PDB file of C-alpha atoms and ligand atoms in Angstrom:
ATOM      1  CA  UNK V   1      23.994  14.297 -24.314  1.00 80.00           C
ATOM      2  CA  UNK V   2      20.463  14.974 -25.501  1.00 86.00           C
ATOM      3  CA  UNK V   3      17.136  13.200 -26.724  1.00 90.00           C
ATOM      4  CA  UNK V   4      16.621  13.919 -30.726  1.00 92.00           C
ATOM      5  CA  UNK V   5      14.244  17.247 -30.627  1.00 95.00           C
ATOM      6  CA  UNK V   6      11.798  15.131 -32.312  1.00 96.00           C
ATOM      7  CA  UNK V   7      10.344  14.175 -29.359  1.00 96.00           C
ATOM      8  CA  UNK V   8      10.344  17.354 -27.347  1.00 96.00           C
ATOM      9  CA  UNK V   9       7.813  18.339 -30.236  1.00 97.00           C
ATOM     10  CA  UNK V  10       5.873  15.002 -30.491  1.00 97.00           C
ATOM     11  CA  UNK V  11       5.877  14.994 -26.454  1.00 97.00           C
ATOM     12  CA  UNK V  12       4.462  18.995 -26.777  1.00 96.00           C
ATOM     13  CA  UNK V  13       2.571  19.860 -23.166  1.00 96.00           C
ATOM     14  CA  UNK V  14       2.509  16.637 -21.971  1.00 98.00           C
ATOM     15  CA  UNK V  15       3.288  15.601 -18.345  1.00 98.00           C
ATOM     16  CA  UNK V  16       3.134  12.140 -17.885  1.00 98.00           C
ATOM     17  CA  UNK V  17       5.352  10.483 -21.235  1.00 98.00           C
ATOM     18  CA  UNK V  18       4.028   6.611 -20.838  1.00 98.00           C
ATOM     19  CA  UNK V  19       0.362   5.141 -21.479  1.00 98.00           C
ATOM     20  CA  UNK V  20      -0.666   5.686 -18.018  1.00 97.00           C
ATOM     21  CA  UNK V  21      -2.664   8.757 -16.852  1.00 97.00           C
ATOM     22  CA  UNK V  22      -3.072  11.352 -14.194  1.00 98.00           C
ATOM     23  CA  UNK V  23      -5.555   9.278 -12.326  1.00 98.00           C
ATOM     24  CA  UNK V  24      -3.510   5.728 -12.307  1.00 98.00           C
ATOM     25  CA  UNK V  25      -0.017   7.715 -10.981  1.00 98.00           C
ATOM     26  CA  UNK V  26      -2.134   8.803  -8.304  1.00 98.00           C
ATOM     27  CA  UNK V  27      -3.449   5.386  -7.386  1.00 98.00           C
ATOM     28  CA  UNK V  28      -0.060   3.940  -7.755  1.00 98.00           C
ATOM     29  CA  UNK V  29       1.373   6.444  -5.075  1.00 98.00           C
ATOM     30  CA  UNK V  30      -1.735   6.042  -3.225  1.00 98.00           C
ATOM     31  CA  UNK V  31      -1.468   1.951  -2.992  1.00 98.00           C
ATOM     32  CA  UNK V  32       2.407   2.147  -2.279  1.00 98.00           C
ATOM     33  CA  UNK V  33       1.056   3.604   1.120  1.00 97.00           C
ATOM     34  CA  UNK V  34       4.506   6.333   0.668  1.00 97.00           C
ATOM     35  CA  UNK V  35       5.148   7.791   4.202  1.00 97.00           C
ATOM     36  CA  UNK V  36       5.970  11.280   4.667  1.00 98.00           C
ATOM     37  CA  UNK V  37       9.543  11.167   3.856  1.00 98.00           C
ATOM     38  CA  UNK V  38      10.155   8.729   1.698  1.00 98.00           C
ATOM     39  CA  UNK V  39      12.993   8.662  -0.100  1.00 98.00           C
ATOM     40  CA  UNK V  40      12.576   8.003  -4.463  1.00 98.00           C
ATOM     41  CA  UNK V  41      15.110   7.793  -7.121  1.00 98.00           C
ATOM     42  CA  UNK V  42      13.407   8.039 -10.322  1.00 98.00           C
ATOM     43  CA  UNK V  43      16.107   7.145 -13.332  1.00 98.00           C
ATOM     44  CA  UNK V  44      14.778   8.434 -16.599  1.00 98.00           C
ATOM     45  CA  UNK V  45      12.085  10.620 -14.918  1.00 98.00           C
ATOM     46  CA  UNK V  46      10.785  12.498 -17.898  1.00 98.00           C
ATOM     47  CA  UNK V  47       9.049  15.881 -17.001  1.00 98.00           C
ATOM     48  CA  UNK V  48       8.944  14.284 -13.043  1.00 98.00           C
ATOM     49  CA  UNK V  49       5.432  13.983 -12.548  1.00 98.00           C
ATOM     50  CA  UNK V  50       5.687  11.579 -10.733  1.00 98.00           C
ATOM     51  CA  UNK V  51       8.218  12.923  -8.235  1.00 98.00           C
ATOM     52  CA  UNK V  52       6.629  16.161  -8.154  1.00 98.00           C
ATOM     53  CA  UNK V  53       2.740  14.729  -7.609  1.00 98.00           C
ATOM     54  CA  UNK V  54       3.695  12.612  -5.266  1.00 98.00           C
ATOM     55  CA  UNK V  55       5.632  15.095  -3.342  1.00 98.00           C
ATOM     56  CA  UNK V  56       2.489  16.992  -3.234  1.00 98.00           C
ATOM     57  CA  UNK V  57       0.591  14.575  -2.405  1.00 98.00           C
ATOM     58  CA  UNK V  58       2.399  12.090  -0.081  1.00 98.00           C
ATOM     59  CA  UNK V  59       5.786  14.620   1.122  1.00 98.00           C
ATOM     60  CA  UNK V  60       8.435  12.164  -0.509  1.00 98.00           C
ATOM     61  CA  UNK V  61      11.552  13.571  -1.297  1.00 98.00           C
ATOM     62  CA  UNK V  62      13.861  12.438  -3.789  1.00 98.00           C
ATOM     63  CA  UNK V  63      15.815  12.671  -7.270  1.00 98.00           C
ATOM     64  CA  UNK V  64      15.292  12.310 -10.867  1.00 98.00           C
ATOM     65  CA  UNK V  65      17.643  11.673 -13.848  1.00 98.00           C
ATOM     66  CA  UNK V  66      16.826  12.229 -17.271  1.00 98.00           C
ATOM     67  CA  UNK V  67      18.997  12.156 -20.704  1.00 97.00           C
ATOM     68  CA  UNK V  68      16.686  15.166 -22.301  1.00 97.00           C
ATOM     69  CA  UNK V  69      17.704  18.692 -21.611  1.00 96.00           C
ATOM     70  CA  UNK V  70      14.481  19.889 -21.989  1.00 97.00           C
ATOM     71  CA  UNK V  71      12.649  17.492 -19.860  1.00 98.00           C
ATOM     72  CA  UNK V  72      14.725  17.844 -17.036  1.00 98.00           C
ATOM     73  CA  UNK V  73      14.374  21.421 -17.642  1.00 98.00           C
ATOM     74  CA  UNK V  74      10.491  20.837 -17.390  1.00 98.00           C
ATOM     75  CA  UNK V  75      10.369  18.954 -14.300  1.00 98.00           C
ATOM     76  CA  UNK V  76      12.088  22.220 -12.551  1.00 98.00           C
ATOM     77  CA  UNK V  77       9.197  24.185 -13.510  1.00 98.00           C
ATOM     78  CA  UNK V  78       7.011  21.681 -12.674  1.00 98.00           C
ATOM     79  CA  UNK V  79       8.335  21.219  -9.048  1.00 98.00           C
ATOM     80  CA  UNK V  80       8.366  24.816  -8.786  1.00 98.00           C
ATOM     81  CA  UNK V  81       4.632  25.398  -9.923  1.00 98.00           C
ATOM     82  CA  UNK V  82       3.462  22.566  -7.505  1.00 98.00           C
ATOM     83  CA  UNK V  83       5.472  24.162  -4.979  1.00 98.00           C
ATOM     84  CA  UNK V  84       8.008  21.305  -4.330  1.00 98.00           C
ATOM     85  CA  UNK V  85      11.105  22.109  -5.180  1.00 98.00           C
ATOM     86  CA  UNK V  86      12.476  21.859  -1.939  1.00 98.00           C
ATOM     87  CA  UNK V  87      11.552  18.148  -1.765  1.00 98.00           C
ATOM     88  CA  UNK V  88      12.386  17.354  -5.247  1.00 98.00           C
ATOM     89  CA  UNK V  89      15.262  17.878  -7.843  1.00 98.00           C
ATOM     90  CA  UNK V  90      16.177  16.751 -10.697  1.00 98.00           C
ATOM     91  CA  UNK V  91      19.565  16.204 -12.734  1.00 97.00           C
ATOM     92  CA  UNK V  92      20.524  16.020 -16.164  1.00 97.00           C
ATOM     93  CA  UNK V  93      22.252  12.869 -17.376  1.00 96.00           C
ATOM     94  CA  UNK V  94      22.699   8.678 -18.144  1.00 97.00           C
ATOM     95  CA  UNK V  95      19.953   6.935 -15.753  1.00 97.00           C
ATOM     96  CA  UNK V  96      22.041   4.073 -16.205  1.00 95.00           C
ATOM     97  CA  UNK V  97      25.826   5.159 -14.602  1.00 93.00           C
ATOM     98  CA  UNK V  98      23.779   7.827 -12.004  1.00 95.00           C
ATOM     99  CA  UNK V  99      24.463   5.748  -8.394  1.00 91.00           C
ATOM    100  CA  UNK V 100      22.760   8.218  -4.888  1.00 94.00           C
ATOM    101  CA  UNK V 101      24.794   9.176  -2.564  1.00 93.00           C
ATOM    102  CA  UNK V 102      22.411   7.289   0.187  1.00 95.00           C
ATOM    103  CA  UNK V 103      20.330   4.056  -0.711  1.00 98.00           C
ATOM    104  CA  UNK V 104      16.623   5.135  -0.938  1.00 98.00           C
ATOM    105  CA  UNK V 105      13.613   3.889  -0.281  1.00 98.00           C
ATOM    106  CA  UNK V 106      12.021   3.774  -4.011  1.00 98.00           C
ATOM    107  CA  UNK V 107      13.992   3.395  -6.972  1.00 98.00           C
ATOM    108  CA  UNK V 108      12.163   3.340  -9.905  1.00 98.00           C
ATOM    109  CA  UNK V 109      12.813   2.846 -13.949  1.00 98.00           C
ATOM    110  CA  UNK V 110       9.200   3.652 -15.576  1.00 98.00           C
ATOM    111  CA  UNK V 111       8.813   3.067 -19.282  1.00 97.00           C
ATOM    112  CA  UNK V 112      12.637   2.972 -19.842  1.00 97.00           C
ATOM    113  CA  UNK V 113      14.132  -0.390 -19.640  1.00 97.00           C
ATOM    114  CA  UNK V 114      16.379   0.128 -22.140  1.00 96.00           C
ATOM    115  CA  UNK V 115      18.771   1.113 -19.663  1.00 97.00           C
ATOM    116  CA  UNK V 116      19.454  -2.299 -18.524  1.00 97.00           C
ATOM    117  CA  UNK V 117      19.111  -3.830 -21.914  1.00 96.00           C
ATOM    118  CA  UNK V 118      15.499  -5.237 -20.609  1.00 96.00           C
ATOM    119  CA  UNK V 119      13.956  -6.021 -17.696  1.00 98.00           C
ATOM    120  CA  UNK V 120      16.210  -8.300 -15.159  1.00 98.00           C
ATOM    121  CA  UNK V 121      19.283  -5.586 -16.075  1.00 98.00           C
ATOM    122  CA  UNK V 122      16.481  -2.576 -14.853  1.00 98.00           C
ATOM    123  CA  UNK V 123      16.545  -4.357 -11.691  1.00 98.00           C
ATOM    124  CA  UNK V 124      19.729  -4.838 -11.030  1.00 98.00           C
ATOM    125  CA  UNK V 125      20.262  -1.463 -11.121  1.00 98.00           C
ATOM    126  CA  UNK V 126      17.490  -0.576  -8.748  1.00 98.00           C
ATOM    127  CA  UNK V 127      18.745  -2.718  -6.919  1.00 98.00           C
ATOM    128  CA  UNK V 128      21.951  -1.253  -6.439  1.00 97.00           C
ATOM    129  CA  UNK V 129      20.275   2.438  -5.426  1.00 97.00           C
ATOM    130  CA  UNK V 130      17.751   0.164  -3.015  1.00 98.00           C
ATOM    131  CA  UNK V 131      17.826  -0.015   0.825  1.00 98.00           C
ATOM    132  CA  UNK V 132      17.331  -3.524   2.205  1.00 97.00           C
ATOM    133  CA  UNK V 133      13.167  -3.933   1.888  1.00 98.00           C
ATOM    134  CA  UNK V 134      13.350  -0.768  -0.891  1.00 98.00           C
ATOM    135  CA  UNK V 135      10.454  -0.998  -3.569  1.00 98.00           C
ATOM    136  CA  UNK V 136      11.795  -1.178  -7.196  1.00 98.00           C
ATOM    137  CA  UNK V 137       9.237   0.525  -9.483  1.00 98.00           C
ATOM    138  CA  UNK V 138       9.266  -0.401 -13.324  1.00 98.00           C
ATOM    139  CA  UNK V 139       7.191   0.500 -16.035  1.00 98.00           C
ATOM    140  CA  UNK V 140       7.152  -1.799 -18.610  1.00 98.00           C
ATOM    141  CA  UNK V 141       5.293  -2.862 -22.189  1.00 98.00           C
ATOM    142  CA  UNK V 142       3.787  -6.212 -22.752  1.00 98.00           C
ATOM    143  CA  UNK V 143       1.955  -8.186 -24.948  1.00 98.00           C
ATOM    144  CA  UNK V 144      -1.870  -8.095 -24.673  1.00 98.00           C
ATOM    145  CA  UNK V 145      -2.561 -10.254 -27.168  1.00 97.00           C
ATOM    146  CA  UNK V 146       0.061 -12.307 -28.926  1.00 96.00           C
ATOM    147  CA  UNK V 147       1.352 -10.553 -32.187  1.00 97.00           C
ATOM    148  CA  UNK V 148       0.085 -12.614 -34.946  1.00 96.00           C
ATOM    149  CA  UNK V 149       2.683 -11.272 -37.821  1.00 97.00           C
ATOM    150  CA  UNK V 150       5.659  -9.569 -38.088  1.00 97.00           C
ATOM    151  CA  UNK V 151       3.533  -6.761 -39.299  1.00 97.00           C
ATOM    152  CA  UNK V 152       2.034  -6.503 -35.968  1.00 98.00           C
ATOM    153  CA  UNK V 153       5.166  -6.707 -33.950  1.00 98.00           C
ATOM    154  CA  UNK V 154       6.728  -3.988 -36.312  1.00 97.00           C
ATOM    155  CA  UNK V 155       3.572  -1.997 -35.762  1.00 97.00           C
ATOM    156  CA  UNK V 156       3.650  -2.336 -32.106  1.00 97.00           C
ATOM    157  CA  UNK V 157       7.506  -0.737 -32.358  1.00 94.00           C
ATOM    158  CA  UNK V 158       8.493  -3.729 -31.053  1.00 95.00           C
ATOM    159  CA  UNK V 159      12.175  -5.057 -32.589  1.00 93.00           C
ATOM    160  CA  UNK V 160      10.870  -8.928 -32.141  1.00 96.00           C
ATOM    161  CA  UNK V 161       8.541 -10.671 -30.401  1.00 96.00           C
ATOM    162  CA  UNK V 162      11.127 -11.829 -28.096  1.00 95.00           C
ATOM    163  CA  UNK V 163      11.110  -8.586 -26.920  1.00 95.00           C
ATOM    164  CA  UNK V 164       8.275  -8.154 -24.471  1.00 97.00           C
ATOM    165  CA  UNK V 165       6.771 -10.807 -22.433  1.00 97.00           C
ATOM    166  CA  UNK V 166       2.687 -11.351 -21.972  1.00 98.00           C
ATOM    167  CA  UNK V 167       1.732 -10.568 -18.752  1.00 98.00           C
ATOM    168  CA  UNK V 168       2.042 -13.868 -16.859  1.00 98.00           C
ATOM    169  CA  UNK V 169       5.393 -13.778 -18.741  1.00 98.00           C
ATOM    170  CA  UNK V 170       6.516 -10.596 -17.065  1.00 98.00           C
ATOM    171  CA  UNK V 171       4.977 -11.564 -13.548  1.00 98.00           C
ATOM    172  CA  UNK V 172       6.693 -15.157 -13.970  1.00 98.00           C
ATOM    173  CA  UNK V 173      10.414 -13.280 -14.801  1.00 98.00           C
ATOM    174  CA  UNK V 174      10.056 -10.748 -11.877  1.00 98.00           C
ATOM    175  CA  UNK V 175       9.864 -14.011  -9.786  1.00 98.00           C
ATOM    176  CA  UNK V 176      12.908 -15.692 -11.228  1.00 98.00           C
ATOM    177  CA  UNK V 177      14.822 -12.951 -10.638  1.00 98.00           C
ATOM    178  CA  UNK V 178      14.301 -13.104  -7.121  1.00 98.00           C
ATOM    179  CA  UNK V 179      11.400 -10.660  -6.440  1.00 98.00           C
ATOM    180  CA  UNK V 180       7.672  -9.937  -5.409  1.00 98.00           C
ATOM    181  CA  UNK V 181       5.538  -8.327  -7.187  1.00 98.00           C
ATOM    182  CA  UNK V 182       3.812  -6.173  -4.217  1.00 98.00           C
ATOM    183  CA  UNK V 183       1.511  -3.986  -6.102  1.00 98.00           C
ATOM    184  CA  UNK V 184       0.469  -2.985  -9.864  1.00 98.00           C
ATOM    185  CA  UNK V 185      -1.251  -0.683 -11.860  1.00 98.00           C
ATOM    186  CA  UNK V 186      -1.970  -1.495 -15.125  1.00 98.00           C
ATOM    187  CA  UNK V 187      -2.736   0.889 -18.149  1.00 98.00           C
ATOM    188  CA  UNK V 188      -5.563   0.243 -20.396  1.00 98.00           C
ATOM    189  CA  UNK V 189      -6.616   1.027 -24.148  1.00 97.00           C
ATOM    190  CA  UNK V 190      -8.274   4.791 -22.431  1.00 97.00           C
ATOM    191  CA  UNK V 191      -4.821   5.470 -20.889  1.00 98.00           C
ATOM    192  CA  UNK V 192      -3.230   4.788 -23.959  1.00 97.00           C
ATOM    193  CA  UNK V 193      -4.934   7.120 -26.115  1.00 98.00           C
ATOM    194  CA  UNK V 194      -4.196   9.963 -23.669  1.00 97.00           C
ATOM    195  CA  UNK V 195      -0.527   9.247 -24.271  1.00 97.00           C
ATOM    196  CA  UNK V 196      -0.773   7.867 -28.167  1.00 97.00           C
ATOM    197  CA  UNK V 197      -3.428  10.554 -29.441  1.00 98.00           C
ATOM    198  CA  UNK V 198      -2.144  13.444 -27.581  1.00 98.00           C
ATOM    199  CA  UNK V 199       1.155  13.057 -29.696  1.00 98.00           C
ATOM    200  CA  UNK V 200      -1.410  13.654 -33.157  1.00 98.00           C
ATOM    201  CA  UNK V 201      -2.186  17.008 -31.922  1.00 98.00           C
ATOM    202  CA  UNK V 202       0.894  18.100 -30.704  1.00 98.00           C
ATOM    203  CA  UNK V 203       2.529  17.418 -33.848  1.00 98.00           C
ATOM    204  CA  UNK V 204      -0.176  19.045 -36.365  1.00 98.00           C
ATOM    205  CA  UNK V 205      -0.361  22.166 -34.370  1.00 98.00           C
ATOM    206  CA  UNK V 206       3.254  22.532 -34.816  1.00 98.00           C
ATOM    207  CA  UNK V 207       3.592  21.492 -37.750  1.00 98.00           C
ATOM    208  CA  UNK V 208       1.078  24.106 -38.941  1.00 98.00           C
ATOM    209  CA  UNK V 209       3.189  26.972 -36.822  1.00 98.00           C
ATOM    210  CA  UNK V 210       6.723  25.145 -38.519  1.00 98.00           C
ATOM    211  CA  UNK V 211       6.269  23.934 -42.341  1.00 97.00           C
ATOM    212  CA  UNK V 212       9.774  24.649 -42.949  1.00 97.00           C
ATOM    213  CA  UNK V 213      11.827  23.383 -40.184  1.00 98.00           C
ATOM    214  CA  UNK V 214      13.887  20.812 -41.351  1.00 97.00           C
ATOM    215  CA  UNK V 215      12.073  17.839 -39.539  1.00 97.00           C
ATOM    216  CA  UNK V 216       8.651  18.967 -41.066  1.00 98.00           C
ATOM    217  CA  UNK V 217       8.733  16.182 -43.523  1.00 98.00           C
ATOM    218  CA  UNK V 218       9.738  13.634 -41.092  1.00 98.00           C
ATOM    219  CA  UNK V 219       6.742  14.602 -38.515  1.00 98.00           C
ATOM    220  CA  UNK V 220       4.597  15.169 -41.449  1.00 98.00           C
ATOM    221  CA  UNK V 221       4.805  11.372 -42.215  1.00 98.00           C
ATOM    222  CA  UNK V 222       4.264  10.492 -38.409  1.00 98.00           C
ATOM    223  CA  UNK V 223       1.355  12.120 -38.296  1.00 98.00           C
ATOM    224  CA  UNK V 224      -0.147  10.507 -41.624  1.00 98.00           C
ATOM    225  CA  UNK V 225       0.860   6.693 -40.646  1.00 98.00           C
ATOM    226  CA  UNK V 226       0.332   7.143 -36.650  1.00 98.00           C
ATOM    227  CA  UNK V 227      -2.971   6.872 -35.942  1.00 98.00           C
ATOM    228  CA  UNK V 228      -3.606   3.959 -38.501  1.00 98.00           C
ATOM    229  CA  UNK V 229      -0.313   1.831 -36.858  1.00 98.00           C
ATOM    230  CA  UNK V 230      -1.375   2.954 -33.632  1.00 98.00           C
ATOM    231  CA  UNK V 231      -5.584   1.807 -33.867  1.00 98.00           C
ATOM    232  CA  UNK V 232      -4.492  -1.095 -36.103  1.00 98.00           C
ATOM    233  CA  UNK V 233      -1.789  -2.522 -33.557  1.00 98.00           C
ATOM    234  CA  UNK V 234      -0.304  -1.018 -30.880  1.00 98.00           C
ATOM    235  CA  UNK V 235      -3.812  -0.167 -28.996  1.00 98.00           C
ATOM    236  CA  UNK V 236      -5.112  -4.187 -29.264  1.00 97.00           C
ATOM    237  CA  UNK V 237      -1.746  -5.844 -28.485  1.00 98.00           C
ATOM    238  CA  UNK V 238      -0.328  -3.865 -26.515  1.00 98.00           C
ATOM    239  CA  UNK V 239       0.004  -3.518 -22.824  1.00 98.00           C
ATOM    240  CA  UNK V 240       1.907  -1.274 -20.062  1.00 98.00           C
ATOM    241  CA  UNK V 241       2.011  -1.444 -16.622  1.00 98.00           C
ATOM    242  CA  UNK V 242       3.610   0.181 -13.726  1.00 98.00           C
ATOM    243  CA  UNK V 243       5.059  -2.921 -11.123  1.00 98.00           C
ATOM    244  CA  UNK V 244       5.911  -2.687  -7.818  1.00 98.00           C
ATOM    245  CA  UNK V 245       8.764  -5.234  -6.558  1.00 98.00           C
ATOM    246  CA  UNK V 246      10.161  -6.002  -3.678  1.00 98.00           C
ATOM    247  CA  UNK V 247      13.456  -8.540  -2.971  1.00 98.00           C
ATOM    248  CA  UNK V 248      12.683 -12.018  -1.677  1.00 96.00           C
TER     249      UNK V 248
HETATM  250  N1  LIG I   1       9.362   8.035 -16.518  1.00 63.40           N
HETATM  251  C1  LIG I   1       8.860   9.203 -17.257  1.00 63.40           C
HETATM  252  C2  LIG I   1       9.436   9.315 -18.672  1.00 63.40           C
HETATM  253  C3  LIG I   1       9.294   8.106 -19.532  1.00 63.40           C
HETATM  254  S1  LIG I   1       9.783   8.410 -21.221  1.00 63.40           S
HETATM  255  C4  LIG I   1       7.356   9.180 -17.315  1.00 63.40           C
HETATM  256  O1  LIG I   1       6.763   8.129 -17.024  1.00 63.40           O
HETATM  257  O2  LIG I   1       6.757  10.200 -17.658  1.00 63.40           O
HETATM  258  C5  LIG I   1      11.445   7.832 -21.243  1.00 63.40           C
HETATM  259  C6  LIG I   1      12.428   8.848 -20.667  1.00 63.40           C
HETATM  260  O3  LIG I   1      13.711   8.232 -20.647  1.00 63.40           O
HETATM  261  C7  LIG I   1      12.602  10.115 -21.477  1.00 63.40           C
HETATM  262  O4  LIG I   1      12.364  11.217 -20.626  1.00 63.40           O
HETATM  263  C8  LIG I   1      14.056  10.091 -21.944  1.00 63.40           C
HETATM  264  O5  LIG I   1      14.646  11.365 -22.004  1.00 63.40           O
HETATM  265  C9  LIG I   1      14.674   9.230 -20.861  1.00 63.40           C
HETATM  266  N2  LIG I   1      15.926   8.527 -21.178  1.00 63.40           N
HETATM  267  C10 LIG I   1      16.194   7.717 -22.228  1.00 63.40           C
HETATM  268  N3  LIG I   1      17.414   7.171 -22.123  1.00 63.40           N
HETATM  269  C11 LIG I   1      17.944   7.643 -20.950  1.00 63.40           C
HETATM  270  C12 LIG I   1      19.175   7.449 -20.255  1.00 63.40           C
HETATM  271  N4  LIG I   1      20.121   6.642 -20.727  1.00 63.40           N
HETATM  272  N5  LIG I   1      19.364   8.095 -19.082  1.00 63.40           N
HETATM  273  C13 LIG I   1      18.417   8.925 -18.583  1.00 63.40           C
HETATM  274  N6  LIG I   1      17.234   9.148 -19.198  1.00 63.40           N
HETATM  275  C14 LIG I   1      17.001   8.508 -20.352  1.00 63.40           C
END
């Protein structure tokens, strides 16, 4: 059970793997007003930035769950360099199936959906980690302007337009399925480029130390059609945010 190695290399040095940045993780943990304490479950936590900073920064303990070897690998180091690890840990394996021992007081599901097949299956998950009162975190795409074409939904890497709601779409569906939206930070075109053009250099640089490994070709083609997709669609239609949820 691993993520394709692809994006170990297209990810490179990278900490935070979504479109928001250093500065808006620390505003979300700053706005959730986390106590000493606190108890998060991260599912699909990446390189656990988030877990680590805000163990840092706020002393919340908790657990993350990632699919890739290497990123879970990553976040270890990470705790460990931020000094941490006592507070934090994180395991290797399906977000989806992983159920904590105790119900915490943050579970969270940011820029990985998927795992519920969308949005309202995301939160029912949470929801089963969450104490009574428990904040659900999710990160989540939307659509910042409608997608005029198919071209643009393709080039937004989005299977339909169906997909993704527009913003009063998403706030509107967190309602229906039984929740308030407490708190949100939203990315913006800036905080996508650190995520979206970080990938460009990451992949030349090893593609110039790696012109014969077999995925070469593959990442040599990224790199040629990225930025064009990305500047043409995905940065103007595109949207991300971080929401915080709690249960009515
Ligand atoms: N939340 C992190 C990572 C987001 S990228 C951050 O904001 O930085 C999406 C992550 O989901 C990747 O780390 C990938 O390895 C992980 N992932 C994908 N499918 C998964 C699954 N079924 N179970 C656990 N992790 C999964």
């Amino acid at each position: 059970m691993d993520l394709p190695r692809s994006f170990v290399i297209r990810e490179g040095d990278l900490r935070i793997l979504n479109p928001i940045d250093a500065g808006k993780l620390a505003t979300l943990g700053r706005v959730l007003k986390l106590r000493p304490g606190t108890s998060i479950l991260d599912l699909c936590s990446g390189k656990g930035e988030l877990l680590c900073t805000w163990a840092r920064d706020h002393g919340v303990v908790g657990t993350g769950v990632d699919i890739s070897v290497a990123f879970t690998a990553a976040a270890r180091d990470r705790a460990a360099e931020l000094g941490v690890a006592g507070q934090v840990g994180f395991v290797h394996g399906d977000a989806a199936a992983y159920v904590p021992d105790e119900p915490v007081d943050v579970a969270g599901c940011v820029g990985a959906t998927w795992i519920g097949g969308g949005v309202a299956g995301t939160l029912e998950i949470l929801a089963r980690a969450l104490r009574p009162g428990g904040i659900a975190l999710v990160g989540e795409p939307y659509w910042r302007i409608d997608p005029p074409d198919p071209a643009t939904v393709a080039g937004c890497q989005a299977g339909s337009r169906e997909e993704y709601q527009d913003l009063p779409g998403l706030v509107g569906l967190f309602g229906e399925q039984g929740w308030d939206l407490v708190e949100m930070v939203l990315a913006d075109q800036d905080s996508w480029d650190r995520y979206a053009a970080a990938h460009w250099l990451n992949l030349r640089r090893w593609l110039d130390a790696n012109p014969d490994d077999p995925l070469a070709g593959e990442l040599r083609r990224e790199l040629t059609e990225d930025p064009l997709r990305y500047v043409r669609y995905q940065r103007e239609h595109m949207g991300w945010g971080v929401f915080a949820l709690i249960r009515r």
